[in-house]
Structures are given as C-alpha cells and as structure tokens.
XYZ file of C-alpha atoms in Angstrom:
510
model
C -49.399 -65.810 -176.560
C -52.441 -66.468 -174.446
C -52.752 -64.438 -171.179
C -55.235 -63.346 -168.542
C -58.080 -61.102 -169.487
C -56.625 -57.540 -170.115
C -53.238 -58.907 -170.780
C -51.377 -58.583 -174.090
C -52.215 -54.945 -174.939
C -49.358 -53.141 -176.741
C -47.831 -50.348 -175.963
C -47.613 -49.314 -179.648
C -48.042 -45.418 -180.183
C -51.089 -45.025 -182.497
C -52.505 -42.187 -184.424
C -55.605 -41.083 -182.838
C -57.017 -39.212 -185.651
C -57.974 -42.427 -186.786
C -59.813 -43.010 -183.507
C -61.667 -39.576 -183.113
C -63.319 -37.181 -184.951
C -61.638 -35.208 -187.675
C -62.089 -32.089 -186.171
C -59.401 -32.460 -183.587
C -55.755 -31.554 -184.144
C -53.955 -34.395 -185.539
C -50.786 -33.299 -184.428
C -51.916 -33.240 -180.570
C -53.601 -36.835 -180.870
C -50.735 -38.877 -182.282
C -48.500 -38.066 -179.086
C -51.657 -39.774 -177.196
C -51.371 -43.551 -175.704
C -53.610 -45.913 -176.878
C -53.274 -47.918 -173.604
C -54.520 -44.510 -171.762
C -56.700 -42.812 -174.061
C -59.966 -44.515 -175.185
C -63.048 -43.325 -177.475
C -66.376 -43.021 -175.887
C -69.189 -44.204 -178.271
C -71.760 -42.030 -175.763
C -70.666 -38.811 -176.556
C -67.888 -38.944 -178.990
C -65.439 -37.001 -176.683
C -61.941 -38.144 -176.251
C -61.686 -39.538 -172.465
C -58.935 -40.755 -170.198
C -60.985 -43.461 -168.719
C -63.826 -45.450 -170.395
C -67.048 -43.123 -169.320
C -64.900 -40.394 -167.603
C -64.520 -37.120 -169.198
C -61.134 -35.302 -169.040
C -62.153 -32.593 -167.029
C -58.427 -30.927 -167.701
C -59.609 -30.271 -171.330
C -60.928 -26.646 -171.635
C -63.464 -28.111 -174.423
C -65.123 -30.403 -171.871
C -65.710 -27.427 -169.062
C -69.275 -26.687 -169.186
C -69.340 -24.309 -166.336
C -67.141 -21.099 -165.566
C -67.035 -18.574 -162.887
C -68.182 -15.325 -163.877
C -67.630 -11.980 -162.458
C -67.743 -11.502 -158.656
C -67.422 -15.166 -158.217
C -70.601 -15.982 -159.550
C -71.306 -19.290 -161.185
C -72.470 -19.395 -164.622
C -73.779 -22.489 -166.630
C -74.032 -22.382 -170.188
C -77.505 -22.635 -171.774
C -79.098 -22.155 -168.168
C -80.222 -19.212 -166.218
C -80.715 -19.790 -162.157
C -83.679 -19.981 -160.500
C -85.229 -17.775 -158.605
C -85.006 -19.720 -155.860
C -81.027 -19.954 -155.977
C -80.863 -16.063 -156.828
C -82.578 -14.995 -153.697
C -80.113 -17.493 -151.705
C -77.268 -15.904 -153.040
C -78.547 -12.104 -152.739
C -79.775 -13.147 -148.863
C -75.752 -14.456 -148.375
C -74.365 -11.451 -150.087
C -76.610 -9.094 -148.088
C -75.032 -10.657 -144.852
C -71.470 -10.037 -145.928
C -70.587 -13.403 -147.340
C -69.743 -14.320 -150.721
C -72.417 -16.809 -151.862
C -72.245 -20.551 -152.573
C -69.754 -21.933 -155.302
C -71.802 -24.934 -155.340
C -74.380 -25.116 -158.625
C -77.906 -26.694 -157.336
C -78.923 -28.109 -160.661
C -82.538 -28.364 -159.536
C -84.514 -25.855 -160.539
C -82.838 -24.916 -163.490
C -84.932 -23.834 -166.567
C -83.487 -23.875 -169.972
C -83.098 -20.222 -171.722
C -85.010 -18.916 -174.954
C -81.068 -18.960 -176.484
C -80.838 -22.953 -175.473
C -84.218 -23.725 -176.761
C -83.604 -22.274 -180.096
C -80.234 -24.431 -180.186
C -82.457 -27.171 -179.427
C -84.708 -27.012 -182.038
C -81.735 -26.496 -184.709
C -80.210 -29.371 -183.952
C -83.736 -31.550 -184.538
C -84.344 -29.797 -187.581
C -80.907 -30.676 -188.846
C -81.366 -34.521 -187.685
C -84.652 -34.778 -189.630
C -83.038 -33.259 -192.922
C -79.934 -35.456 -192.924
C -77.703 -38.550 -191.462
C -76.181 -37.428 -188.091
C -72.691 -37.978 -186.981
C -72.289 -40.698 -184.748
C -69.229 -42.208 -182.840
C -67.274 -44.979 -184.937
C -68.207 -48.596 -183.905
C -65.948 -50.646 -182.211
C -65.093 -52.734 -185.126
C -64.421 -49.419 -187.085
C -61.854 -48.395 -184.489
C -60.164 -51.431 -184.287
C -59.825 -51.406 -187.810
C -58.638 -48.201 -187.993
C -55.874 -48.656 -185.673
C -54.560 -51.619 -187.379
C -54.244 -49.414 -190.469
C -52.255 -47.098 -188.724
C -49.870 -49.798 -187.322
C -49.461 -50.758 -190.821
C -48.816 -47.110 -192.345
C -46.001 -46.382 -189.393
C -44.595 -49.437 -188.885
C -46.055 -52.009 -186.117
C -43.754 -53.017 -183.025
C -41.959 -56.161 -183.960
C -43.640 -59.277 -182.358
C -42.954 -59.838 -178.774
C -40.448 -62.131 -178.106
C -41.804 -65.383 -175.348
C -39.914 -67.711 -173.003
C -41.913 -70.900 -173.873
C -41.742 -74.307 -172.060
C -43.523 -77.003 -173.889
C -44.526 -79.824 -171.301
C -45.327 -83.034 -173.322
C -44.965 -86.490 -172.167
C -43.798 -87.646 -175.671
C -41.811 -85.747 -178.062
C -40.929 -87.219 -181.815
C -37.544 -88.603 -182.422
C -36.989 -89.320 -178.766
C -40.448 -91.237 -177.655
C -43.619 -91.496 -179.670
C -46.833 -93.013 -179.665
C -48.766 -90.597 -181.794
C -49.365 -87.267 -183.179
C -48.883 -85.613 -180.059
C -45.202 -86.342 -179.980
C -44.795 -84.890 -183.524
C -46.892 -81.185 -182.726
C -44.732 -80.886 -179.129
C -41.342 -81.566 -181.638
C -42.507 -79.462 -184.612
C -44.136 -76.747 -182.856
C -41.329 -76.187 -180.542
C -38.666 -75.669 -183.476
C -41.067 -73.431 -185.438
C -41.567 -70.727 -182.599
C -37.983 -71.277 -181.994
C -37.451 -69.883 -185.827
C -39.600 -66.916 -184.984
C -37.306 -65.869 -182.240
C -38.736 -67.258 -179.177
C -37.059 -69.135 -176.569
C -38.293 -72.489 -176.387
C -37.657 -75.522 -174.039
C -39.598 -78.861 -174.252
C -39.706 -80.967 -171.217
C -40.245 -84.866 -171.262
C -39.775 -87.676 -169.211
C -36.494 -89.785 -169.751
C -37.957 -93.023 -170.487
C -34.411 -94.514 -172.017
C -31.086 -93.038 -173.062
C -30.968 -90.046 -175.968
C -28.026 -89.130 -178.037
C -26.795 -85.908 -177.103
C -28.658 -85.503 -173.825
C -26.127 -85.115 -171.087
C -26.614 -84.628 -167.312
C -26.718 -81.162 -166.035
C -25.802 -82.015 -162.370
C -29.264 -80.513 -161.254
C -31.648 -82.106 -159.195
C -34.925 -81.240 -157.270
C -36.742 -82.920 -154.660
C -40.341 -83.243 -154.455
C -42.506 -84.599 -151.402
C -45.402 -86.880 -153.073
C -47.283 -89.509 -151.261
C -45.476 -89.031 -147.803
C -42.044 -89.372 -149.266
C -39.162 -87.514 -150.878
C -38.405 -88.292 -154.548
C -35.498 -86.840 -156.136
C -35.333 -85.989 -159.960
C -32.399 -85.162 -162.250
C -32.530 -83.093 -165.139
C -30.503 -84.032 -168.354
C -30.426 -81.360 -171.559
C -29.715 -81.209 -174.948
C -29.468 -78.321 -177.514
C -30.867 -78.559 -180.905
C -29.997 -75.567 -183.204
C -32.325 -75.260 -186.026
C -31.197 -72.228 -187.689
C -30.799 -68.428 -187.719
C -33.714 -65.720 -186.786
C -34.631 -62.393 -189.057
C -31.487 -60.792 -187.077
C -28.913 -63.684 -188.245
C -28.715 -64.905 -184.396
C -28.608 -69.151 -184.036
C -32.237 -70.466 -183.172
C -32.765 -73.897 -181.796
C -34.655 -75.685 -178.707
C -33.575 -76.717 -175.309
C -34.537 -80.023 -175.067
C -34.815 -81.195 -171.195
C -35.480 -84.327 -169.780
C -36.696 -85.223 -166.708
C -35.031 -88.343 -165.325
C -36.498 -90.690 -162.519
C -36.410 -94.592 -162.092
C -40.280 -94.587 -162.527
C -40.100 -93.331 -165.945
C -37.430 -96.042 -167.030
C -39.847 -98.597 -168.042
C -40.523 -100.913 -171.227
C -43.882 -98.904 -171.728
C -44.411 -95.248 -171.546
C -47.697 -95.488 -170.106
C -48.518 -99.297 -169.463
C -47.830 -102.908 -170.838
C -50.114 -105.258 -172.147
C -53.049 -102.862 -172.782
C -52.965 -101.963 -169.041
C -51.872 -98.753 -167.444
C -49.186 -98.509 -164.884
C -51.076 -98.438 -161.467
C -48.994 -95.449 -160.600
C -49.368 -93.195 -163.501
C -50.612 -90.656 -161.161
C -47.588 -90.425 -159.474
C -45.602 -90.739 -162.291
C -47.111 -87.797 -164.012
C -47.603 -85.509 -160.658
C -43.841 -85.774 -160.141
C -43.437 -85.090 -163.730
C -45.505 -81.906 -163.609
C -43.598 -80.499 -160.616
C -40.325 -81.017 -162.551
C -41.699 -79.430 -165.587
C -42.377 -76.253 -163.753
C -39.086 -76.142 -161.790
C -37.300 -76.691 -165.085
C -37.907 -73.201 -166.142
C -36.265 -71.999 -162.786
C -33.110 -74.280 -163.566
C -32.563 -75.166 -166.799
C -30.583 -74.487 -168.862
C -28.142 -74.093 -165.932
C -26.234 -71.130 -167.870
C -29.281 -69.088 -168.284
C -32.379 -70.165 -166.655
C -35.435 -69.308 -168.147
C -37.011 -68.026 -165.405
C -40.533 -66.926 -164.233
C -41.896 -64.851 -167.025
C -42.836 -67.914 -169.337
C -45.799 -69.567 -170.882
C -46.392 -73.272 -170.131
C -47.643 -74.843 -173.155
C -49.354 -78.300 -171.452
C -50.289 -81.275 -173.583
C -53.068 -83.460 -173.048
C -54.044 -85.305 -169.776
C -50.267 -86.244 -168.695
C -49.930 -82.829 -167.967
C -53.016 -81.398 -166.213
C -51.717 -81.090 -163.004
C -49.263 -78.488 -164.180
C -51.886 -75.302 -164.239
C -53.265 -76.736 -161.048
C -49.545 -76.777 -159.206
C -48.849 -73.226 -161.045
C -51.871 -71.711 -159.236
C -52.311 -73.662 -156.140
C -48.704 -73.296 -155.012
C -46.415 -71.186 -156.642
C -48.518 -68.336 -157.381
C -49.713 -68.686 -153.783
C -46.141 -67.799 -153.064
C -45.913 -64.706 -155.085
C -44.129 -67.001 -157.813
C -44.590 -67.060 -161.523
C -46.872 -63.950 -161.398
C -46.144 -63.078 -165.091
C -46.435 -66.834 -166.194
C -49.353 -68.265 -167.954
C -50.345 -71.854 -169.154
C -52.254 -72.842 -172.113
C -53.629 -76.462 -172.226
C -53.416 -77.839 -175.400
C -56.535 -80.830 -176.034
C -55.095 -83.319 -178.743
C -57.453 -86.115 -177.786
C -60.446 -85.635 -175.990
C -61.248 -89.625 -175.614
C -58.258 -89.850 -172.781
C -59.285 -88.224 -169.415
C -56.640 -89.672 -167.401
C -59.341 -91.017 -164.518
C -58.004 -92.036 -161.100
C -60.959 -93.469 -158.703
C -60.660 -91.567 -155.093
C -60.471 -94.030 -153.437
C -57.996 -95.830 -155.674
C -59.255 -99.069 -154.301
C -62.625 -99.861 -151.913
C -60.280 -100.967 -148.696
C -57.464 -98.153 -149.370
C -58.016 -94.770 -147.842
C -58.709 -91.425 -150.129
C -55.913 -89.529 -151.042
C -56.029 -85.473 -151.399
C -53.726 -82.871 -152.864
C -51.640 -82.907 -149.977
C -50.322 -86.247 -151.185
C -49.189 -84.718 -154.321
C -47.668 -81.858 -152.355
C -49.715 -79.037 -152.211
C -50.647 -77.517 -149.408
C -54.296 -77.975 -149.293
C -57.260 -79.152 -151.432
C -57.835 -76.315 -153.258
C -59.536 -76.714 -156.608
C -60.111 -80.361 -156.078
C -63.764 -79.553 -157.350
C -62.027 -78.754 -160.943
C -60.712 -82.160 -161.512
C -62.977 -84.383 -159.556
C -65.952 -86.660 -161.326
C -68.888 -88.741 -160.109
C -69.579 -91.694 -162.268
C -73.083 -92.119 -162.377
C -74.292 -95.946 -161.203
C -74.605 -97.745 -164.360
C -70.650 -96.335 -165.003
C -69.611 -97.872 -161.537
C -67.861 -101.183 -161.075
C -70.080 -102.430 -158.825
C -73.144 -101.133 -160.570
C -74.589 -99.839 -157.682
C -74.578 -103.301 -155.684
C -71.509 -101.993 -153.085
C -72.412 -98.586 -151.208
C -68.597 -98.130 -150.832
C -68.451 -97.454 -154.416
C -69.432 -93.975 -154.591
C -68.199 -93.407 -158.063
C -65.880 -90.453 -157.064
C -62.755 -90.019 -159.270
C -60.706 -87.295 -160.711
C -60.087 -86.609 -164.059
C -56.592 -84.845 -165.299
C -58.090 -83.847 -168.418
C -60.857 -81.981 -166.664
C -58.420 -80.215 -164.467
C -56.294 -78.685 -167.173
C -59.302 -77.483 -168.791
C -60.472 -76.014 -165.774
C -57.367 -74.530 -164.318
C -55.722 -73.477 -167.121
C -55.417 -69.943 -168.592
C -56.276 -70.513 -172.007
C -57.271 -73.796 -173.634
C -56.804 -74.921 -177.280
C -57.541 -77.578 -179.749
C -55.814 -79.135 -182.407
C -58.345 -77.470 -184.972
C -61.200 -75.311 -185.270
C -63.420 -77.896 -185.855
C -62.257 -80.269 -183.336
C -63.072 -77.270 -180.784
C -66.609 -77.130 -182.053
C -66.581 -81.036 -181.803
C -65.677 -81.337 -178.082
C -68.315 -78.919 -177.004
C -70.952 -81.588 -178.908
C -72.545 -84.391 -177.304
C -71.031 -87.086 -179.497
C -67.414 -85.462 -179.367
C -67.143 -84.396 -175.855
C -66.806 -88.029 -174.480
C -69.140 -86.790 -171.623
C -67.374 -83.936 -170.799
C -68.682 -81.600 -173.203
C -70.318 -79.385 -170.536
C -66.811 -78.701 -169.211
C -65.666 -77.525 -172.645
C -68.516 -75.271 -173.162
C -67.955 -73.913 -169.467
C -64.423 -72.686 -171.025
C -65.918 -71.382 -174.551
C -64.822 -67.952 -173.766
C -60.884 -69.070 -173.461
C -60.927 -71.884 -175.738
C -59.694 -71.695 -179.212
C -59.098 -74.397 -182.282
C -55.554 -73.816 -183.993
C -54.998 -76.309 -186.600
C -51.855 -78.329 -186.469
C -49.093 -77.639 -189.141
C -46.611 -80.220 -190.555
C -43.127 -79.680 -191.229
C -42.878 -79.006 -195.100
C -39.371 -79.968 -195.309
C -39.945 -83.713 -193.449
C -43.045 -84.106 -195.681
C -41.942 -83.395 -198.967
C -41.943 -86.456 -201.348
C -39.462 -84.756 -203.606
C -36.587 -85.592 -201.171
C -38.541 -88.320 -198.991
C -35.753 -90.950 -198.606
C -38.234 -93.603 -197.273
C -40.414 -93.797 -200.772
C -39.204 -95.641 -203.730
C -39.166 -92.945 -205.827
C -39.442 -89.268 -205.233
C -42.142 -87.325 -206.995
C -43.975 -83.974 -206.743
C -46.863 -81.595 -208.051
C -44.816 -80.714 -211.117
C -44.027 -84.414 -211.657
C -46.554 -87.490 -210.541
C -45.238 -90.069 -212.820
C -43.250 -91.849 -209.806
C -45.961 -92.094 -207.561
C -46.798 -95.399 -209.808
C -43.610 -96.684 -208.988
C -44.201 -96.213 -205.663
C -47.514 -97.938 -205.346
C -46.044 -101.216 -207.253
C -43.388 -100.674 -204.558
C -45.791 -101.331 -202.035
C -47.672 -103.980 -203.392
C -44.382 -105.893 -203.686
C -43.662 -105.194 -200.097
C -46.986 -106.194 -198.733
C -47.151 -109.148 -201.187
C -50.115 -107.807 -202.924
C -50.722 -108.056 -207.208
C -48.584 -105.710 -208.959
C -51.670 -104.240 -210.850
C -52.014 -100.523 -211.507
C -55.650 -100.599 -212.008
C -56.118 -102.068 -208.509
C -56.882 -99.220 -206.163
C -55.192 -99.030 -202.695
C -57.283 -98.233 -199.493
C -54.900 -97.330 -196.531
C -55.832 -96.768 -192.990
C -53.268 -94.813 -190.799
C -54.216 -94.711 -187.063
C -54.467 -96.817 -183.793
C -56.892 -99.710 -183.166
C -58.955 -97.807 -181.316
C -63.028 -97.457 -181.541
C -62.712 -93.301 -181.788
C -60.463 -93.800 -184.919
C -63.506 -95.375 -186.697
C -61.806 -99.065 -187.139
C -65.307 -100.273 -186.505
C -66.934 -98.487 -189.245
C -64.393 -99.330 -191.726
C -64.914 -103.243 -190.913
C -68.268 -102.846 -191.758
C -67.842 -101.866 -195.496
C -64.744 -104.361 -195.725
C -66.993 -106.923 -197.517
C -68.465 -103.945 -199.932
C -65.011 -102.904 -200.748
C-alpha cells in the first residue's frame, strides 16, 4: 500500500552476499539486517548508515596506537614538526598527544610504490566497482525469491466512495468501488466500504452507533448501518468478505444522489463534508464488535471525498490520532472538480474551515482556486465577483499521501493541457506521488458464457451464438434483423467529455 516517503520498508532478512563484495564472509553477511545495513557505492565498504563507515569493524581502522603510546598511521610518516613537538612533550615528562595532525604528513616510499602499482593495474584491465543501485535491488529480490519472501502484509482498508455498485450507481466509480473491495478482501486484507445511505438496502441493519459533528454552527448526527458480505476464502481457509457501512442522515435521503433535473443540490458541500467526517470516524467504531482502528489505509474516490485527506491531516493527526494511517486519493474523472464559490453568493459572507468543523484555516490554500475574469459569472463587471472558489478535487490531490488514476495512460492525460481540465499543473506538482493503475473487471460477472442478460451464451471457443445475440438486439430495438448490417454501439453518458459531439459529426457518413 502507498505510504509516506521511507515507509513500507520490509524487515525481511536478505543474504548480504548478494549485495557486498564476494571477498566478505557469506555466513556473517546473512545475519545482517537489510534495513540497518546499506552499501556505499563510493568506497565499496559495508556501512551501518549511508556514507558513514562502521568503525567498530577492525577492517576499517586505518590508524592504531603503537608502542609507548605513539600514533602510527598506515602508509604515512610523521612530519618533522609533529616529531619535534612529541619529543618536546616527552622530555618535559608528558605522554605526548594521542591526536593526529594530518596536515604536514607526507607519503612514504612504500605508499608511493603501492599507488604506482594500483595505477598500472587500472590501465591494464577493468576496475572492480561497487554494484549499481539497480543491481543491488535485483540481487535483493532474487535473494528473497531463493529463500522465500515474507508473506504480503495484510492491511486494513477503508474505501470511501459516494457510490458502490448494487447499492447506488451513476457510473464506473461504483463498479470500481465494489469490485476493488472484493478483490482486496480475497487477498486477505480487511476491507470496509463507506457510502451515504441514499435509501434502504437489503441486509443493511442499524448498528445503534451514532456520531455527531459540528458543521456550519450546528450539530449534525449520523447513524451507521452495516452489512457483511462474504465472498469466499483466503489461502488459509478463512472466510473473506467486505464490511459494507452506510452513513445515514436526512440530507442523503433524496431522489437524486448529487442533484435533480440537471442541477446540483445547493448543499452538496455540506453533505459531502459530513460524509467525509463520518467515513473517517467509521474506522473507529465499525463494525461494532471489532472496529478497524487507526492503522488503516483510506482510499478516497473523486471530488466527493476530497475533504477526507484534509480532515485527517488538519484535525486527527494534529491531536496525535491516525498516526500510522495513510490516505490514497483516486481520480476517476478529472472533468468534475467539485467547485464551490467563496462566498456562495455575492450577498452572503465567506465560509471558512471552521464551518466544516476544523480548528482553523490550515491548508485552505490547497483547495482555493481563482477563476480568470472571462470565466467569472459577471465577466469582471461586478467588483464583488472575485472569482474565488474551492475545488474539492484539487484539495484531494494536494492533501493525500498518494494519488492514483484509473489507468497509466490516464495519469499522462491529466498532466497534459488538453486532459487536465485546467488542473494539469496541480497534477504535475504531485507527479512524484502520482501513479496510474489500470481498472480491473470481475471476470466471472462479465463472462458471456454464463451471462443471463444475453439471448444466448457464447465464448472464445464458440462464437456462433453471437449472431443470435445480434438478432435479438435488433429485434428489441425495432431494427431490421439483417446479419450483414453492422451495429455501432455507444456506451456512456451524454456528456461532452465522452465524445458525443465527435460521434454526432460522423453520423451522416455512417
């Protein structure tokens, strides 16, 4: 799982003979801990900290105390000034200094001869060098495979989404939230999904647990509902499944999820701020018999959950809570930013983070966005229209520990001028913590050989029934049932970013 820089280092014992010079004793090297021992590419020495020689090793002691407390340095002879000073102190009854003054030392004839031999060998053949970083990593991975790597660390994952398939869905976000949770659970991770309770769902029962949050000067209580969904067994034979948690509040019980008749609900910022608070608290109280606790990974999806990383950082971590927790923000659609003008209207006062229950306005700059004059409603004709707003999508990108997109190609797209919808610089600014992971599908649900929604089953080995499915579709749509007529299908919302305008331009040609 994603974590902060320096996190996630394995404690696996790695045979260090893969990492250091073959002249070292392999039996000694295997007892070393890879976390504490690194390799210096500068001098090829085994060191306990990068760049610092382990002086406890006798092989690295370049100086020693000779007879009568005199300091002897290998390959060097004391300067005349140093010898005179030591003789003077001894004549006065002192013991001489144990400190060595390097200045003034000159190489001995033996040292010069050694240097000449080394230069001759360097000119005759290749010089042995310390292995490159890539070589060391490869060697470490090979060593882990040979001796058996540690099992994958099992995590507690809280997947926060405004929609989950089979309960509420408007697009692909719901499918990913549903199937990703099941896939993680099958790998042995403990997984919880949290979503608003837009209606009554079969199997979701009240837990009796309530939480209260202060938003916009009032106290708002939510109640948690829970449903356990088993989906199989892990490699150890333990039952796996997903804890489905629903946040119940009157503001979610509406005909639409985000709005009606093409208009967003005016209080969406309040609704999803409340949902974000409740989602974080869910890990502390759900399920009631064994809550997930603070050592969790929050996976927040799209602008509706943009407040989750902010609340986690500005409130809980400030009071020493959720210290081991990490947040991942997933961008499913860069075209929807969750924009809320500040102030909401020209006559109303500006809101602050105090209104969403935070102690101060820390990190407000991570959310704020100032629209250019030509994109403001007044077009610059009204001085009250400053163009200031917050974008929840931007805040999620800026505040999360890691940012993920739904495909590697989409990661590149959102950092481009054309695909960033004005926030390409914001995405580029997190490029070091930005990754693209291709969405998966449930191969059992989307298997046409046992799909109950098609007229006839077919598979890669037998595609003859595809013609039966085509005739059935033509009949259902009132088209001519002709096998030689191609069917062009468009699956997507009627939105400009889906390319409907491009398709419309070629309808005549088709």
